[in-house]
XYZ file of C-alpha atoms in Angstrom:
270
model
C 60.725 -21.843 -19.082
C 60.283 -23.981 -15.981
C 57.003 -25.722 -15.242
C 56.727 -23.741 -11.998
C 57.078 -20.419 -13.834
C 54.465 -21.458 -16.411
C 51.984 -22.290 -13.658
C 52.554 -18.924 -11.954
C 52.024 -17.015 -15.217
C 48.881 -19.011 -15.984
C 47.430 -18.213 -12.550
C 48.204 -14.510 -12.934
C 46.513 -14.455 -16.348
C 43.399 -16.106 -14.955
C 43.233 -13.635 -12.060
C 43.579 -10.668 -14.436
C 40.830 -11.977 -16.730
C 38.528 -12.581 -13.781
C 39.125 -9.020 -12.592
C 38.281 -7.562 -16.009
C 35.062 -9.555 -16.259
C 34.032 -8.530 -12.744
C 34.650 -4.850 -13.550
C 32.640 -5.125 -16.774
C 29.732 -6.768 -14.986
C 29.654 -4.014 -12.361
C 29.798 -1.115 -14.791
C 27.940 -2.253 -17.909
C 24.353 -0.979 -18.150
C 21.573 -3.514 -18.204
C 20.486 -4.550 -21.653
C 17.072 -3.196 -22.657
C 14.192 -5.622 -22.790
C 13.645 -7.270 -26.136
C 10.756 -6.279 -28.337
C 9.145 -9.679 -27.853
C 9.030 -9.538 -24.042
C 8.775 -6.604 -21.675
C 10.458 -8.454 -18.825
C 11.735 -11.976 -18.281
C 9.237 -14.625 -17.275
C 10.499 -14.270 -13.719
C 9.553 -11.241 -11.630
C 11.614 -8.095 -11.869
C 11.917 -4.723 -10.163
C 11.569 -1.420 -11.930
C 14.967 0.210 -12.337
C 16.613 3.164 -14.071
C 20.008 4.244 -15.361
C 20.941 7.897 -15.903
C 23.638 7.986 -18.600
C 23.372 11.777 -19.008
C 22.145 14.516 -16.680
C 19.044 16.286 -17.928
C 18.219 13.496 -20.407
C 15.567 10.814 -20.099
C 16.824 7.813 -18.121
C 16.902 4.285 -19.486
C 14.414 1.927 -17.869
C 14.661 -1.826 -17.722
C 11.807 -1.871 -20.209
C 11.403 0.548 -23.094
C 8.600 3.032 -23.630
C 7.477 0.962 -26.629
C 7.470 -2.321 -24.719
C 5.434 -0.878 -21.857
C 2.999 0.688 -24.314
C 1.881 -2.805 -25.336
C 0.215 -3.008 -21.923
C -0.912 0.595 -21.572
C 1.937 1.333 -19.147
C 4.234 4.360 -18.766
C 7.446 5.433 -17.138
C 7.855 8.650 -19.168
C 5.375 11.288 -20.237
C 5.553 13.798 -23.082
C 9.287 14.176 -23.720
C 8.702 16.911 -26.309
C 7.552 19.313 -23.593
C 9.163 20.738 -20.442
C 6.516 19.095 -18.311
C 6.649 17.145 -15.042
C 4.099 14.656 -13.713
C 4.189 14.607 -9.897
C 3.292 11.356 -8.135
C 3.381 10.346 -4.475
C 3.252 6.879 -2.933
C 1.157 6.916 0.245
C 1.441 3.891 2.506
C 0.365 5.633 5.697
C 0.014 9.069 7.268
C 2.695 10.439 9.589
C 1.988 14.158 9.527
C 3.663 15.105 6.240
C 0.942 14.854 3.609
C -0.902 18.069 4.402
C 2.267 20.157 3.956
C 2.725 18.442 0.587
C -0.859 19.293 -0.359
C -0.299 22.893 0.750
C 2.741 23.230 -1.540
C 0.889 21.698 -4.489
C -2.018 24.086 -3.936
C 0.326 27.092 -3.757
C 1.819 26.175 -7.144
C -1.477 25.044 -8.667
C 0.291 21.756 -9.426
C -1.750 18.607 -10.022
C -0.440 15.359 -8.585
C -1.310 11.687 -8.316
C -1.362 9.993 -4.926
C -1.047 6.204 -5.005
C -2.702 4.986 -1.808
C -3.060 1.664 -0.015
C -5.892 0.465 2.200
C -4.260 1.603 5.445
C -3.976 5.179 4.201
C -7.659 5.343 3.286
C -8.761 3.730 6.559
C -6.516 5.765 8.868
C -6.546 9.178 7.162
C -9.868 9.512 5.342
C -10.008 13.305 5.710
C -6.641 13.721 4.001
C -7.660 11.368 1.205
C -10.869 13.352 0.774
C -8.799 16.531 0.582
C -6.752 15.001 -2.248
C -9.986 14.436 -4.142
C -11.525 17.843 -3.363
C -8.376 19.669 -4.524
C -8.452 17.919 -7.881
C -5.656 15.402 -7.500
C -5.699 11.889 -8.889
C -5.892 9.140 -6.291
C -4.521 5.933 -7.753
C -4.371 2.276 -6.798
C -1.303 1.065 -4.897
C -3.186 -2.136 -3.853
C -4.997 -2.782 -0.584
C -2.252 -4.619 1.346
C 0.938 -3.504 -0.502
C 2.137 -7.051 -1.310
C 4.736 -8.176 -3.835
C 2.336 -8.284 -6.775
C 4.916 -9.976 -8.994
C 4.422 -13.100 -6.874
C 0.711 -13.171 -7.752
C 0.057 -14.949 -11.032
C -3.611 -15.766 -10.448
C -5.856 -13.181 -12.107
C -8.554 -13.389 -9.424
C -6.058 -12.820 -6.582
C -4.476 -9.918 -8.470
C -7.927 -8.462 -9.099
C -8.920 -8.812 -5.442
C -6.006 -6.608 -4.310
C -7.093 -3.799 -6.621
C -10.849 -4.151 -6.241
C -10.723 -4.241 -2.418
C -9.122 -0.810 -2.486
C -11.605 0.429 -5.093
C -14.496 -0.571 -2.825
C -13.002 1.028 0.298
C -12.186 4.241 -1.552
C -15.696 4.549 -2.987
C -17.259 3.927 0.444
C -14.956 6.509 2.038
C -15.047 9.331 -0.506
C -18.177 8.705 -2.538
C -16.131 8.861 -5.750
C -14.601 6.083 -7.862
C -10.882 5.405 -7.611
C -8.883 6.580 -10.622
C -7.763 3.849 -13.026
C -4.056 4.374 -12.485
C -2.033 1.607 -10.827
C 1.473 1.542 -9.379
C 3.037 -1.800 -8.360
C 4.229 -1.769 -4.734
C 8.016 -1.358 -4.541
C 8.129 -1.376 -8.334
C 7.949 -5.184 -8.303
C 6.216 -6.464 -11.403
C 6.172 -9.077 -14.112
C 4.973 -9.126 -17.678
C 1.917 -11.050 -16.491
C 1.157 -8.262 -13.995
C 1.152 -5.742 -16.836
C -1.325 -7.914 -18.726
C -3.506 -8.350 -15.628
C -3.705 -4.628 -14.868
C -4.390 -3.794 -18.507
C -7.204 -6.356 -18.615
C -8.797 -4.627 -15.612
C -8.720 -1.258 -17.387
C -5.772 0.141 -15.422
C -2.879 2.242 -16.660
C 0.296 1.067 -14.936
C 2.532 3.997 -13.980
C 6.194 3.528 -13.093
C 8.538 6.535 -12.796
C 11.562 8.161 -14.392
C 12.900 10.023 -11.345
C 13.000 9.120 -7.666
C 15.455 9.153 -4.774
C 15.865 7.362 -1.444
C 13.294 9.255 0.611
C 11.340 6.437 2.285
C 13.441 5.726 5.388
C 11.642 7.907 7.919
C 14.362 7.440 10.534
C 17.147 8.327 8.089
C 15.901 11.230 6.023
C 18.156 12.987 3.499
C 19.015 16.617 4.012
C 17.461 19.237 1.759
C 20.726 19.600 -0.137
C 21.002 15.838 -0.622
C 17.484 15.818 -2.035
C 18.174 18.732 -4.373
C 21.386 17.064 -5.576
C 19.326 14.118 -6.839
C 16.157 15.851 -8.006
C 17.481 18.951 -9.770
C 20.238 17.658 -12.092
C 18.272 14.577 -13.130
C 14.991 16.290 -13.971
C 14.085 15.886 -17.643
C 11.312 16.613 -20.105
C 8.299 14.390 -19.526
C 9.530 13.192 -16.129
C 7.210 11.091 -14.001
C 8.530 11.892 -10.530
C 8.010 9.523 -7.599
C 8.155 10.941 -4.072
C 6.909 9.456 -0.809
C 4.346 11.345 1.240
C 5.872 9.995 4.465
C 9.106 11.921 3.866
C 9.665 14.863 6.201
C 12.272 16.160 3.779
C 9.763 16.179 0.934
C 7.250 18.038 3.083
C 9.861 20.656 3.970
C 11.357 21.227 0.514
C 8.453 20.712 -1.880
C 7.523 24.399 -2.147
C 11.135 25.370 -2.908
C 11.644 22.328 -5.161
C 8.634 23.215 -7.305
C 9.855 26.814 -7.465
C 13.273 25.704 -8.691
C 11.773 23.446 -11.328
C 9.546 26.311 -12.469
C 12.610 28.547 -12.728
C 14.135 25.871 -14.984
C 11.150 26.310 -17.304
C 9.043 23.324 -16.249
C 5.288 23.156 -15.783
C 3.247 20.465 -14.023
C 0.689 18.191 -15.635
C -1.751 15.511 -14.535
C -1.372 11.836 -15.435
C -4.640 12.394 -17.285
C -2.561 14.434 -19.752
C -0.104 11.634 -20.574
C 0.353 11.278 -24.344
C -1.716 8.618 -26.063
C 0.093 5.340 -26.591
């Protein structure tokens, strides 16, 4: 075989191997976190994989790993129960329709608010409280909390919101915390746990937060109906016009599938 032919074959082999490795890297699921560490020392984002419709998704940390820090992404998977949660960064006219739908179905929910929401829409926040919903801590300024390693700075973000909420509603803020944008680190989990907070991630969400590019009702149903599962902690955004429009029908469809709705207060003991 000529030297030229050998070189060509060698190059083709290298290109084929590179293509296989690239394909594997794109399609292989992320490895679960080890038992000794919930997440790497560097910051991470909460993420999910859905290997099977109707089954619990795989998070980038396990239920057992999160439990070390009093954190959840799944509820009671032995029951056909759903935990409804909403992230509330600001008010744009959608939250009251969401509250109306929850009231119609007698469905408890948790609203994770930031400082701007409490300051700009105090009456709506008070309505959340008066109708029996949990109002949780989504931090005062909605920063990347994974970039905050100092305990006092981390604590200030949560306690500033606690103070504002108490002054506004006359009631203490619930001790449930959701990291903004799902950005967290193992140290964050320790910090929140030390402050008496339960960190709550989610096991079902969809892209509903772009207010100028909202999904259609059918697009929303195509994500939220097939992927619902026992013990699901569902994340929706209260700024979504689609959510406001479909929530009544969405809850009806989930009820027809045999699901009931529970409060985060009813999460199983760790």
